[in-house]
Amino acid sequence: MLVRAIAIDDEPIGLRLLENYCGRVEFLKLEKTFLKPSEALKYLKEYPVELIFLDVEMPTMSGLEFYKSVKRTVPVIFTTAHMQYAVEGFNLNALDFLLKPYSYERFLQAVDKARGQYAIEKETRSNEDNFLMVRVDYSLVKIRYAEIRYIESLKDYLKIHLDTGKFLLARLTMKAVCEMLPKDFIRVHRSFIVPYSRIRSVRNKTIDLGYVQVPIGESYEKDFLRLLGQ
């Protein structure tokens, strides 16, 4: 189990300390660090994480303001040199509050809480029914994620291709369905979403799923290759 994290602090020394500490924890991966909260907000819109390390006092936007503006609920560990912010931080359901300067041992206590919460949430998700509810005509239809071959956008509708060889037309936007689908489903084109686990090969900006070939859109290519580790 790997907990993916980002860190935001307007002081480089604070980020360097977090990089050092995170590098010593096997279950923690610090994906990226930010000096500017605005850049972190843009990143979070595209790349989900399981933990945020967040400095409270920053000139353009405080850590508390930043966390309130994050659309997804992401566990947070606040860092600051001033304890008076702790109460408001915990009112935002912060996992922990690290008072600068903090030791590695104290840091480890905080991230252990993050690991515990992530394990609970992961187990809860695995116990939930893995299906998507969509409106087809005048009815709500339940579709199991495992049955979806790929999803195609047709103006105001989505064409959901199934393993049966049939498809369903759902009145739903690509943006909306992306927020509903699990992480295995990735948008590779303005008109296509594919299950990552079903990709057989990628060649000449085309994804081969075995039963169909799907183009990779120019604006999605960089993120897709990043996902592949290339």
mmCIF file with all atom_site columns, C-alpha atoms in Angstrom:
data_model
loop_
_atom_site.group_PDB
_atom_site.id
_atom_site.type_symbol
_atom_site.label_atom_id
_atom_site.label_alt_id
_atom_site.label_comp_id
_atom_site.label_asym_id
_atom_site.label_entity_id
_atom_site.label_seq_id
_atom_site.pdbx_PDB_ins_code
_atom_site.Cartn_x
_atom_site.Cartn_y
_atom_site.Cartn_z
_atom_site.occupancy
_atom_site.B_iso_or_equiv
_atom_site.pdbx_formal_charge
_atom_site.auth_seq_id
_atom_site.auth_comp_id
_atom_site.auth_asym_id
_atom_site.auth_atom_id
_atom_site.pdbx_PDB_model_num
ATOM 1   C CA . MET A 1 1   ? 0.000   0.000  0.000   1.00 0.00 ? 1   MET A CA 1
ATOM 2   C CA . LEU A 1 2   ? 1.484   3.317  -1.118  1.00 0.00 ? 2   LEU A CA 1
ATOM 3   C CA . VAL A 1 3   ? 0.149   6.666  0.093   1.00 0.00 ? 3   VAL A CA 1
ATOM 4   C CA . ARG A 1 4   ? 0.674   9.347  -2.558  1.00 0.00 ? 4   ARG A CA 1
ATOM 5   C CA . ALA A 1 5   ? 1.227   12.867 -1.230  1.00 0.00 ? 5   ALA A CA 1
ATOM 6   C CA . ILE A 1 6   ? 2.026   16.442 -2.199  1.00 0.00 ? 6   ILE A CA 1
ATOM 7   C CA . ALA A 1 7   ? 3.493   19.230 -0.062  1.00 0.00 ? 7   ALA A CA 1
ATOM 8   C CA . ILE A 1 8   ? 2.810   22.975 -0.166  1.00 0.00 ? 8   ILE A CA 1
ATOM 9   C CA . ASP A 1 9   ? 5.011   25.493 1.644   1.00 0.00 ? 9   ASP A CA 1
ATOM 10  C CA . ASP A 1 10  ? 6.195   28.951 0.600   1.00 0.00 ? 10  ASP A CA 1
ATOM 11  C CA . GLU A 1 11  ? 9.591   28.276 2.231   1.00 0.00 ? 11  GLU A CA 1
ATOM 12  C CA . PRO A 1 12  ? 11.969  25.946 0.315   1.00 0.00 ? 12  PRO A CA 1
ATOM 13  C CA . ILE A 1 13  ? 13.589  24.780 3.560   1.00 0.00 ? 13  ILE A CA 1
ATOM 14  C CA . GLY A 1 14  ? 10.235  23.422 4.743   1.00 0.00 ? 14  GLY A CA 1
ATOM 15  C CA . LEU A 1 15  ? 9.792   21.462 1.518   1.00 0.00 ? 15  LEU A CA 1
ATOM 16  C CA . ARG A 1 16  ? 13.329  20.076 1.678   1.00 0.00 ? 16  ARG A CA 1
ATOM 17  C CA . LEU A 1 17  ? 12.688  18.760 5.184   1.00 0.00 ? 17  LEU A CA 1
ATOM 18  C CA . LEU A 1 18  ? 9.496   17.041 4.045   1.00 0.00 ? 18  LEU A CA 1
ATOM 19  C CA . GLU A 1 19  ? 11.285  15.537 1.041   1.00 0.00 ? 19  GLU A CA 1
ATOM 20  C CA . ASN A 1 20  ? 13.936  14.146 3.379   1.00 0.00 ? 20  ASN A CA 1
ATOM 21  C CA . TYR A 1 21  ? 11.436  12.704 5.851   1.00 0.00 ? 21  TYR A CA 1
ATOM 22  C CA . CYS A 1 22  ? 9.124   11.270 3.175   1.00 0.00 ? 22  CYS A CA 1
ATOM 23  C CA . GLY A 1 23  ? 12.065  9.600  1.477   1.00 0.00 ? 23  GLY A CA 1
ATOM 24  C CA . ARG A 1 24  ? 12.670  7.578  4.644   1.00 0.00 ? 24  ARG A CA 1
ATOM 25  C CA . VAL A 1 25  ? 9.124   6.170  4.825   1.00 0.00 ? 25  VAL A CA 1
ATOM 26  C CA . GLU A 1 26  ? 8.455   3.102  2.665   1.00 0.00 ? 26  GLU A CA 1
ATOM 27  C CA . PHE A 1 27  ? 4.682   3.499  2.429   1.00 0.00 ? 27  PHE A CA 1
ATOM 28  C CA . LEU A 1 28  ? 4.831   7.192  1.477   1.00 0.00 ? 28  LEU A CA 1
ATOM 29  C CA . LYS A 1 29  ? 5.519   8.691  -1.952  1.00 0.00 ? 29  LYS A CA 1
ATOM 30  C CA . LEU A 1 30  ? 5.886   12.463 -2.197  1.00 0.00 ? 30  LEU A CA 1
ATOM 31  C CA . GLU A 1 31  ? 4.720   13.035 -5.766  1.00 0.00 ? 31  GLU A CA 1
ATOM 32  C CA . LYS A 1 32  ? 5.393   16.775 -5.991  1.00 0.00 ? 32  LYS A CA 1
ATOM 33  C CA . THR A 1 33  ? 6.150   19.893 -3.927  1.00 0.00 ? 33  THR A CA 1
ATOM 34  C CA . PHE A 1 34  ? 4.808   23.408 -4.451  1.00 0.00 ? 34  PHE A CA 1
ATOM 35  C CA . LEU A 1 35  ? 5.864   26.873 -3.342  1.00 0.00 ? 35  LEU A CA 1
ATOM 36  C CA . LYS A 1 36  ? 2.658   28.397 -4.730  1.00 0.00 ? 36  LYS A CA 1
ATOM 37  C CA . PRO A 1 37  ? -0.805  27.185 -3.611  1.00 0.00 ? 37  PRO A CA 1
ATOM 38  C CA . SER A 1 38  ? -2.322  28.121 -6.987  1.00 0.00 ? 38  SER A CA 1
ATOM 39  C CA . GLU A 1 39  ? -0.068  25.622 -8.778  1.00 0.00 ? 39  GLU A CA 1
ATOM 40  C CA . ALA A 1 40  ? -1.002  22.910 -6.293  1.00 0.00 ? 40  ALA A CA 1
ATOM 41  C CA . LEU A 1 41  ? -4.713  23.510 -6.931  1.00 0.00 ? 41  LEU A CA 1
ATOM 42  C CA . LYS A 1 42  ? -4.178  23.035 -10.668 1.00 0.00 ? 42  LYS A CA 1
ATOM 43  C CA . TYR A 1 43  ? -2.264  19.816 -10.014 1.00 0.00 ? 43  TYR A CA 1
ATOM 44  C CA . LEU A 1 44  ? -4.982  18.370 -7.786  1.00 0.00 ? 44  LEU A CA 1
ATOM 45  C CA . LYS A 1 45  ? -7.593  18.874 -10.496 1.00 0.00 ? 45  LYS A CA 1
ATOM 46  C CA . GLU A 1 46  ? -5.689  16.408 -12.681 1.00 0.00 ? 46  GLU A CA 1
ATOM 47  C CA . TYR A 1 47  ? -3.864  14.103 -10.275 1.00 0.00 ? 47  TYR A CA 1
ATOM 48  C CA . PRO A 1 48  ? -5.568  12.689 -7.162  1.00 0.00 ? 48  PRO A CA 1
ATOM 49  C CA . VAL A 1 49  ? -3.488  12.089 -4.030  1.00 0.00 ? 49  VAL A CA 1
ATOM 50  C CA . GLU A 1 50  ? -4.173  10.488 -0.661  1.00 0.00 ? 50  GLU A CA 1
ATOM 51  C CA . LEU A 1 51  ? -2.426  13.081 1.546   1.00 0.00 ? 51  LEU A CA 1
ATOM 52  C CA . ILE A 1 52  ? -1.519  16.782 1.589   1.00 0.00 ? 52  ILE A CA 1
ATOM 53  C CA . PHE A 1 53  ? 1.223   18.354 3.714   1.00 0.00 ? 53  PHE A CA 1
ATOM 54  C CA . LEU A 1 54  ? 0.148   21.975 4.009   1.00 0.00 ? 54  LEU A CA 1
ATOM 55  C CA . ASP A 1 55  ? 1.847   25.010 5.522   1.00 0.00 ? 55  ASP A CA 1
ATOM 56  C CA . VAL A 1 56  ? -0.621  27.358 7.199   1.00 0.00 ? 56  VAL A CA 1
ATOM 57  C CA . GLU A 1 57  ? 1.073   30.730 6.753   1.00 0.00 ? 57  GLU A CA 1
ATOM 58  C CA . MET A 1 58  ? 1.639   31.634 3.098   1.00 0.00 ? 58  MET A CA 1
ATOM 59  C CA . PRO A 1 59  ? 1.508   35.127 1.566   1.00 0.00 ? 59  PRO A CA 1
ATOM 60  C CA . THR A 1 60  ? -0.912  34.680 -1.353  1.00 0.00 ? 60  THR A CA 1
ATOM 61  C CA . MET A 1 61  ? -3.293  32.170 0.253   1.00 0.00 ? 61  MET A CA 1
ATOM 62  C CA . SER A 1 62  ? -3.224  30.651 3.722   1.00 0.00 ? 62  SER A CA 1
ATOM 63  C CA . GLY A 1 63  ? -3.156  26.889 4.092   1.00 0.00 ? 63  GLY A CA 1
ATOM 64  C CA . LEU A 1 64  ? -6.566  26.994 5.730   1.00 0.00 ? 64  LEU A CA 1
ATOM 65  C CA . GLU A 1 65  ? -8.034  28.927 2.776   1.00 0.00 ? 65  GLU A CA 1
ATOM 66  C CA . PHE A 1 66  ? -6.341  26.551 0.355   1.00 0.00 ? 66  PHE A CA 1
ATOM 67  C CA . TYR A 1 67  ? -7.779  23.458 2.006   1.00 0.00 ? 67  TYR A CA 1
ATOM 68  C CA . LYS A 1 68  ? -11.285 24.916 2.009   1.00 0.00 ? 68  LYS A CA 1
ATOM 69  C CA . SER A 1 69  ? -10.993 25.460 -1.755  1.00 0.00 ? 69  SER A CA 1
ATOM 70  C CA . VAL A 1 70  ? -9.926  21.878 -2.556  1.00 0.00 ? 70  VAL A CA 1
ATOM 71  C CA . LYS A 1 71  ? -12.854 20.194 -4.322  1.00 0.00 ? 71  LYS A CA 1
ATOM 72  C CA . ARG A 1 72  ? -12.073 16.626 -3.279  1.00 0.00 ? 72  ARG A CA 1
ATOM 73  C CA . THR A 1 73  ? -11.860 15.565 0.353   1.00 0.00 ? 73  THR A CA 1
ATOM 74  C CA . VAL A 1 74  ? -8.166  14.780 0.843   1.00 0.00 ? 74  VAL A CA 1
ATOM 75  C CA . PRO A 1 75  ? -6.619  14.046 4.265   1.00 0.00 ? 75  PRO A CA 1
ATOM 76  C CA . VAL A 1 76  ? -4.331  16.886 5.350   1.00 0.00 ? 76  VAL A CA 1
ATOM 77  C CA . ILE A 1 77  ? -1.457  17.353 7.794   1.00 0.00 ? 77  ILE A CA 1
ATOM 78  C CA . PHE A 1 78  ? -0.902  21.038 8.564   1.00 0.00 ? 78  PHE A CA 1
ATOM 79  C CA . THR A 1 79  ? 2.566   22.420 9.315   1.00 0.00 ? 79  THR A CA 1
ATOM 80  C CA . THR A 1 80  ? 3.211   25.778 10.997  1.00 0.00 ? 80  THR A CA 1
ATOM 81  C CA . ALA A 1 81  ? 5.373   27.629 13.489  1.00 0.00 ? 81  ALA A CA 1
ATOM 82  C CA . HIS A 1 82  ? 2.326   29.008 15.306  1.00 0.00 ? 82  HIS A CA 1
ATOM 83  C CA . MET A 1 83  ? 0.130   26.798 17.458  1.00 0.00 ? 83  MET A CA 1
ATOM 84  C CA . GLN A 1 84  ? -2.823  29.203 17.472  1.00 0.00 ? 84  GLN A CA 1
ATOM 85  C CA . TYR A 1 85  ? -3.897  27.839 14.083  1.00 0.00 ? 85  TYR A CA 1
ATOM 86  C CA . ALA A 1 86  ? -4.311  24.319 15.452  1.00 0.00 ? 86  ALA A CA 1
ATOM 87  C CA . VAL A 1 87  ? -7.929  24.730 16.561  1.00 0.00 ? 87  VAL A CA 1
ATOM 88  C CA . GLU A 1 88  ? -9.156  25.890 13.153  1.00 0.00 ? 88  GLU A CA 1
ATOM 89  C CA . GLY A 1 89  ? -7.024  23.224 11.494  1.00 0.00 ? 89  GLY A CA 1
ATOM 90  C CA . PHE A 1 90  ? -8.648  20.459 13.495  1.00 0.00 ? 90  PHE A CA 1
ATOM 91  C CA . ASN A 1 91  ? -12.067 21.993 12.813  1.00 0.00 ? 91  ASN A CA 1
ATOM 92  C CA . LEU A 1 92  ? -11.314 21.210 9.166   1.00 0.00 ? 92  LEU A CA 1
ATOM 93  C CA . ASN A 1 93  ? -10.814 17.561 10.193  1.00 0.00 ? 93  ASN A CA 1
ATOM 94  C CA . ALA A 1 94  ? -7.039  17.672 9.802   1.00 0.00 ? 94  ALA A CA 1
ATOM 95  C CA . LEU A 1 95  ? -5.266  14.378 10.468  1.00 0.00 ? 95  LEU A CA 1
ATOM 96  C CA . ASP A 1 96  ? -2.562  16.116 12.465  1.00 0.00 ? 96  ASP A CA 1
ATOM 97  C CA . PHE A 1 97  ? -0.848  19.418 13.116  1.00 0.00 ? 97  PHE A CA 1
ATOM 98  C CA . LEU A 1 98  ? 2.968   19.552 13.020  1.00 0.00 ? 98  LEU A CA 1
ATOM 99  C CA . LEU A 1 99  ? 4.500   22.438 14.945  1.00 0.00 ? 99  LEU A CA 1
ATOM 100 C CA . LYS A 1 100 ? 7.744   23.630 13.327  1.00 0.00 ? 100 LYS A CA 1
ATOM 101 C CA . PRO A 1 101 ? 10.466  22.619 13.913  1.00 0.00 ? 101 PRO A CA 1
ATOM 102 C CA . TYR A 1 102 ? 9.299   19.008 14.195  1.00 0.00 ? 102 TYR A CA 1
ATOM 103 C CA . SER A 1 103 ? 11.377  15.857 14.503  1.00 0.00 ? 103 SER A CA 1
ATOM 104 C CA . TYR A 1 104 ? 11.306  12.810 12.261  1.00 0.00 ? 104 TYR A CA 1
ATOM 105 C CA . GLU A 1 105 ? 9.707   10.825 15.095  1.00 0.00 ? 105 GLU A CA 1
ATOM 106 C CA . ARG A 1 106 ? 6.873   13.351 15.373  1.00 0.00 ? 106 ARG A CA 1
ATOM 107 C CA . PHE A 1 107 ? 6.482   13.338 11.580  1.00 0.00 ? 107 PHE A CA 1
ATOM 108 C CA . LEU A 1 108 ? 6.253   9.546  11.636  1.00 0.00 ? 108 LEU A CA 1
ATOM 109 C CA . GLN A 1 109 ? 3.419   9.670  14.183  1.00 0.00 ? 109 GLN A CA 1
ATOM 110 C CA . ALA A 1 110 ? 1.459   11.941 11.846  1.00 0.00 ? 110 ALA A CA 1
ATOM 111 C CA . VAL A 1 111 ? 1.942   9.892  8.677   1.00 0.00 ? 111 VAL A CA 1
ATOM 112 C CA . ASP A 1 112 ? 1.068   6.683  10.542  1.00 0.00 ? 112 ASP A CA 1
ATOM 113 C CA . LYS A 1 113 ? -2.366  8.235  11.073  1.00 0.00 ? 113 LYS A CA 1
ATOM 114 C CA . ALA A 1 114 ? -2.583  8.855  7.335   1.00 0.00 ? 114 ALA A CA 1
ATOM 115 C CA . ARG A 1 115 ? -1.658  5.253  6.576   1.00 0.00 ? 115 ARG A CA 1
ATOM 116 C CA . GLY A 1 116 ? -4.285  3.974  9.002   1.00 0.00 ? 116 GLY A CA 1
ATOM 117 C CA . GLN A 1 117 ? -7.038  6.142  7.546   1.00 0.00 ? 117 GLN A CA 1
ATOM 118 C CA . TYR A 1 118 ? -6.085  5.235  3.978   1.00 0.00 ? 118 TYR A CA 1
ATOM 119 C CA . ALA A 1 119 ? -6.217  1.516  4.823   1.00 0.00 ? 119 ALA A CA 1
ATOM 120 C CA . ILE A 1 120 ? -9.703  1.905  6.305   1.00 0.00 ? 120 ILE A CA 1
ATOM 121 C CA . GLU A 1 121 ? -10.980 3.878  3.299   1.00 0.00 ? 121 GLU A CA 1
ATOM 122 C CA . LYS A 1 122 ? -9.455  1.393  0.861   1.00 0.00 ? 122 LYS A CA 1
ATOM 123 C CA . GLU A 1 123 ? -11.096 -1.540 2.624   1.00 0.00 ? 123 GLU A CA 1
ATOM 124 C CA . THR A 1 124 ? -14.430 0.286  2.672   1.00 0.00 ? 124 THR A CA 1
ATOM 125 C CA . ARG A 1 125 ? -14.232 0.973  -1.062  1.00 0.00 ? 125 ARG A CA 1
ATOM 126 C CA . SER A 1 126 ? -13.376 -2.652 -1.825  1.00 0.00 ? 126 SER A CA 1
ATOM 127 C CA . ASN A 1 127 ? -16.476 -3.779 0.068   1.00 0.00 ? 127 ASN A CA 1
ATOM 128 C CA . GLU A 1 128 ? -18.766 -1.492 -1.898  1.00 0.00 ? 128 GLU A CA 1
ATOM 129 C CA . ASP A 1 129 ? -20.587 -2.693 -5.007  1.00 0.00 ? 129 ASP A CA 1
ATOM 130 C CA . ASN A 1 130 ? -18.420 -1.890 -8.023  1.00 0.00 ? 130 ASN A CA 1
ATOM 131 C CA . PHE A 1 131 ? -21.025 -0.446 -10.325 1.00 0.00 ? 131 PHE A CA 1
ATOM 132 C CA . LEU A 1 132 ? -22.085 2.726  -12.066 1.00 0.00 ? 132 LEU A CA 1
ATOM 133 C CA . MET A 1 133 ? -25.646 4.049  -11.977 1.00 0.00 ? 133 MET A CA 1
ATOM 134 C CA . VAL A 1 134 ? -26.656 5.926  -15.134 1.00 0.00 ? 134 VAL A CA 1
ATOM 135 C CA . ARG A 1 135 ? -29.910 7.211  -16.575 1.00 0.00 ? 135 ARG A CA 1
ATOM 136 C CA . VAL A 1 136 ? -30.918 5.454  -19.783 1.00 0.00 ? 136 VAL A CA 1
ATOM 137 C CA . ASP A 1 137 ? -34.133 6.793  -21.309 1.00 0.00 ? 137 ASP A CA 1
ATOM 138 C CA . TYR A 1 138 ? -36.392 7.135  -18.241 1.00 0.00 ? 138 TYR A CA 1
ATOM 139 C CA . SER A 1 139 ? -34.775 4.487  -16.054 1.00 0.00 ? 139 SER A CA 1
ATOM 140 C CA . LEU A 1 140 ? -31.724 4.191  -13.823 1.00 0.00 ? 140 LEU A CA 1
ATOM 141 C CA . VAL A 1 141 ? -29.502 1.331  -14.956 1.00 0.00 ? 141 VAL A CA 1
ATOM 142 C CA . LYS A 1 142 ? -26.771 -0.349 -12.917 1.00 0.00 ? 142 LYS A CA 1
ATOM 143 C CA . ILE A 1 143 ? -23.609 -1.210 -14.864 1.00 0.00 ? 143 ILE A CA 1
ATOM 144 C CA . ARG A 1 144 ? -20.743 -3.126 -13.306 1.00 0.00 ? 144 ARG A CA 1
ATOM 145 C CA . TYR A 1 145 ? -17.361 -1.498 -13.938 1.00 0.00 ? 145 TYR A CA 1
ATOM 146 C CA . ALA A 1 146 ? -15.930 -4.883 -14.949 1.00 0.00 ? 146 ALA A CA 1
ATOM 147 C CA . GLU A 1 147 ? -18.442 -5.069 -17.825 1.00 0.00 ? 147 GLU A CA 1
ATOM 148 C CA . ILE A 1 148 ? -17.414 -1.769 -19.437 1.00 0.00 ? 148 ILE A CA 1
ATOM 149 C CA . ARG A 1 149 ? -15.196 -2.107 -22.512 1.00 0.00 ? 149 ARG A CA 1
ATOM 150 C CA . TYR A 1 150 ? -14.851 1.623  -23.146 1.00 0.00 ? 150 TYR A CA 1
ATOM 151 C CA . ILE A 1 151 ? -16.930 4.804  -23.170 1.00 0.00 ? 151 ILE A CA 1
ATOM 152 C CA . GLU A 1 152 ? -17.515 7.007  -26.189 1.00 0.00 ? 152 GLU A CA 1
ATOM 153 C CA . SER A 1 153 ? -18.902 10.544 -26.255 1.00 0.00 ? 153 SER A CA 1
ATOM 154 C CA . LEU A 1 154 ? -21.687 11.367 -28.733 1.00 0.00 ? 154 LEU A CA 1
ATOM 155 C CA . LYS A 1 155 ? -22.562 15.043 -28.246 1.00 0.00 ? 155 LYS A CA 1
ATOM 156 C CA . ASP A 1 156 ? -25.145 15.055 -25.429 1.00 0.00 ? 156 ASP A CA 1
ATOM 157 C CA . TYR A 1 157 ? -24.900 11.316 -24.762 1.00 0.00 ? 157 TYR A CA 1
ATOM 158 C CA . LEU A 1 158 ? -22.354 8.723  -23.733 1.00 0.00 ? 158 LEU A CA 1
ATOM 159 C CA . LYS A 1 159 ? -22.167 5.408  -25.541 1.00 0.00 ? 159 LYS A CA 1
ATOM 160 C CA . ILE A 1 160 ? -21.122 2.823  -22.953 1.00 0.00 ? 160 ILE A CA 1
ATOM 161 C CA . HIS A 1 161 ? -19.788 -0.274 -24.712 1.00 0.00 ? 161 HIS A CA 1
ATOM 162 C CA . LEU A 1 162 ? -20.233 -3.530 -22.768 1.00 0.00 ? 162 LEU A CA 1
ATOM 163 C CA . ASP A 1 163 ? -18.679 -7.003 -22.833 1.00 0.00 ? 163 ASP A CA 1
ATOM 164 C CA . THR A 1 164 ? -21.935 -8.392 -24.204 1.00 0.00 ? 164 THR A CA 1
ATOM 165 C CA . GLY A 1 165 ? -21.221 -6.561 -27.452 1.00 0.00 ? 165 GLY A CA 1
ATOM 166 C CA . LYS A 1 166 ? -24.159 -4.251 -26.786 1.00 0.00 ? 166 LYS A CA 1
ATOM 167 C CA . PHE A 1 167 ? -24.067 -0.631 -25.666 1.00 0.00 ? 167 PHE A CA 1
ATOM 168 C CA . LEU A 1 168 ? -26.130 1.775  -23.583 1.00 0.00 ? 168 LEU A CA 1
ATOM 169 C CA . LEU A 1 169 ? -26.820 5.421  -24.400 1.00 0.00 ? 169 LEU A CA 1
ATOM 170 C CA . ALA A 1 170 ? -26.688 7.486  -21.222 1.00 0.00 ? 170 ALA A CA 1
ATOM 171 C CA . ARG A 1 171 ? -27.497 11.177 -20.940 1.00 0.00 ? 171 ARG A CA 1
ATOM 172 C CA . LEU A 1 172 ? -24.324 12.174 -19.134 1.00 0.00 ? 172 LEU A CA 1
ATOM 173 C CA . THR A 1 173 ? -21.269 14.353 -19.798 1.00 0.00 ? 173 THR A CA 1
ATOM 174 C CA . MET A 1 174 ? -17.692 13.079 -20.013 1.00 0.00 ? 174 MET A CA 1
ATOM 175 C CA . LYS A 1 175 ? -16.713 15.308 -17.111 1.00 0.00 ? 175 LYS A CA 1
ATOM 176 C CA . ALA A 1 176 ? -19.472 13.925 -14.903 1.00 0.00 ? 176 ALA A CA 1
ATOM 177 C CA . VAL A 1 177 ? -18.737 10.277 -15.657 1.00 0.00 ? 177 VAL A CA 1
ATOM 178 C CA . CYS A 1 178 ? -14.993 10.804 -15.063 1.00 0.00 ? 178 CYS A CA 1
ATOM 179 C CA . GLU A 1 179 ? -15.799 11.895 -11.515 1.00 0.00 ? 179 GLU A CA 1
ATOM 180 C CA . MET A 1 180 ? -17.923 8.782  -10.979 1.00 0.00 ? 180 MET A CA 1
ATOM 181 C CA . LEU A 1 181 ? -15.539 6.168  -12.365 1.00 0.00 ? 181 LEU A CA 1
ATOM 182 C CA . PRO A 1 182 ? -12.714 4.460  -10.428 1.00 0.00 ? 182 PRO A CA 1
ATOM 183 C CA . LYS A 1 183 ? -9.052  5.244  -11.162 1.00 0.00 ? 183 LYS A CA 1
ATOM 184 C CA . ASP A 1 184 ? -8.698  2.357  -13.622 1.00 0.00 ? 184 ASP A CA 1
ATOM 185 C CA . PHE A 1 185 ? -10.717 4.357  -16.161 1.00 0.00 ? 185 PHE A CA 1
ATOM 186 C CA . ILE A 1 186 ? -8.719  7.067  -17.916 1.00 0.00 ? 186 ILE A CA 1
ATOM 187 C CA . ARG A 1 187 ? -9.707  9.701  -20.424 1.00 0.00 ? 187 ARG A CA 1
ATOM 188 C CA . VAL A 1 188 ? -7.388  9.472  -23.436 1.00 0.00 ? 188 VAL A CA 1
ATOM 189 C CA . HIS A 1 189 ? -9.319  11.627 -25.888 1.00 0.00 ? 189 HIS A CA 1
ATOM 190 C CA . ARG A 1 190 ? -12.082 14.219 -25.693 1.00 0.00 ? 190 ARG A CA 1
ATOM 191 C CA . SER A 1 191 ? -14.412 11.452 -26.925 1.00 0.00 ? 191 SER A CA 1
ATOM 192 C CA . PHE A 1 192 ? -13.006 8.307  -25.268 1.00 0.00 ? 192 PHE A CA 1
ATOM 193 C CA . ILE A 1 193 ? -12.501 6.780  -21.821 1.00 0.00 ? 193 ILE A CA 1
ATOM 194 C CA . VAL A 1 194 ? -10.809 3.373  -21.548 1.00 0.00 ? 194 VAL A CA 1
ATOM 195 C CA . PRO A 1 195 ? -10.078 0.921  -18.714 1.00 0.00 ? 195 PRO A CA 1
ATOM 196 C CA . TYR A 1 196 ? -6.325  1.063  -18.118 1.00 0.00 ? 196 TYR A CA 1
ATOM 197 C CA . SER A 1 197 ? -6.234  -2.629 -17.177 1.00 0.00 ? 197 SER A CA 1
ATOM 198 C CA . ARG A 1 198 ? -7.570  -3.599 -20.628 1.00 0.00 ? 198 ARG A CA 1
ATOM 199 C CA . ILE A 1 199 ? -4.896  -1.838 -22.678 1.00 0.00 ? 199 ILE A CA 1
ATOM 200 C CA . ARG A 1 200 ? -2.957  -4.386 -24.752 1.00 0.00 ? 200 ARG A CA 1
ATOM 201 C CA . SER A 1 201 ? -0.580  -2.093 -26.585 1.00 0.00 ? 201 SER A CA 1
ATOM 202 C CA . VAL A 1 202 ? 0.048   1.520  -27.579 1.00 0.00 ? 202 VAL A CA 1
ATOM 203 C CA . ARG A 1 203 ? 1.438   2.457  -30.976 1.00 0.00 ? 203 ARG A CA 1
ATOM 204 C CA . ASN A 1 204 ? 1.363   5.552  -33.178 1.00 0.00 ? 204 ASN A CA 1
ATOM 205 C CA . LYS A 1 205 ? -0.918  7.446  -30.782 1.00 0.00 ? 205 LYS A CA 1
ATOM 206 C CA . THR A 1 206 ? -3.421  4.594  -30.829 1.00 0.00 ? 206 THR A CA 1
ATOM 207 C CA . ILE A 1 207 ? -4.508  2.316  -27.980 1.00 0.00 ? 207 ILE A CA 1
ATOM 208 C CA . ASP A 1 208 ? -5.283  -1.303 -28.813 1.00 0.00 ? 208 ASP A CA 1
ATOM 209 C CA . LEU A 1 209 ? -7.854  -2.831 -26.461 1.00 0.00 ? 209 LEU A CA 1
ATOM 210 C CA . GLY A 1 210 ? -8.052  -6.075 -28.410 1.00 0.00 ? 210 GLY A CA 1
ATOM 211 C CA . TYR A 1 211 ? -11.628 -5.515 -29.513 1.00 0.00 ? 211 TYR A CA 1
ATOM 212 C CA . VAL A 1 212 ? -11.230 -1.913 -30.677 1.00 0.00 ? 212 VAL A CA 1
ATOM 213 C CA . GLN A 1 213 ? -8.550  0.705  -31.336 1.00 0.00 ? 213 GLN A CA 1
ATOM 214 C CA . VAL A 1 214 ? -8.932  4.094  -29.680 1.00 0.00 ? 214 VAL A CA 1
ATOM 215 C CA . PRO A 1 215 ? -7.021  7.269  -30.641 1.00 0.00 ? 215 PRO A CA 1
ATOM 216 C CA . ILE A 1 216 ? -5.036  9.269  -28.087 1.00 0.00 ? 216 ILE A CA 1
ATOM 217 C CA . GLY A 1 217 ? -5.969  12.948 -28.195 1.00 0.00 ? 217 GLY A CA 1
ATOM 218 C CA . GLU A 1 218 ? -3.144  15.457 -28.480 1.00 0.00 ? 218 GLU A CA 1
ATOM 219 C CA . SER A 1 219 ? -4.132  17.292 -25.300 1.00 0.00 ? 219 SER A CA 1
ATOM 220 C CA . TYR A 1 220 ? -4.282  13.989 -23.360 1.00 0.00 ? 220 TYR A CA 1
ATOM 221 C CA . GLU A 1 221 ? -1.085  12.403 -24.700 1.00 0.00 ? 221 GLU A CA 1
ATOM 222 C CA . LYS A 1 222 ? 1.328   13.914 -22.174 1.00 0.00 ? 222 LYS A CA 1
ATOM 223 C CA . ASP A 1 223 ? -0.679  12.804 -19.128 1.00 0.00 ? 223 ASP A CA 1
ATOM 224 C CA . PHE A 1 224 ? -1.282  9.367  -20.637 1.00 0.00 ? 224 PHE A CA 1
ATOM 225 C CA . LEU A 1 225 ? 2.429   8.786  -21.262 1.00 0.00 ? 225 LEU A CA 1
ATOM 226 C CA . ARG A 1 226 ? 3.160   10.010 -17.754 1.00 0.00 ? 226 ARG A CA 1
ATOM 227 C CA . LEU A 1 227 ? 0.759   7.372  -16.450 1.00 0.00 ? 227 LEU A CA 1
ATOM 228 C CA . LEU A 1 228 ? 2.612   4.726  -18.458 1.00 0.00 ? 228 LEU A CA 1
ATOM 229 C CA . GLY A 1 229 ? 5.873   5.947  -16.944 1.00 0.00 ? 229 GLY A CA 1
ATOM 230 C CA . GLN A 1 230 ? 7.344   7.122  -20.234 1.00 0.00 ? 230 GLN A CA 1
#
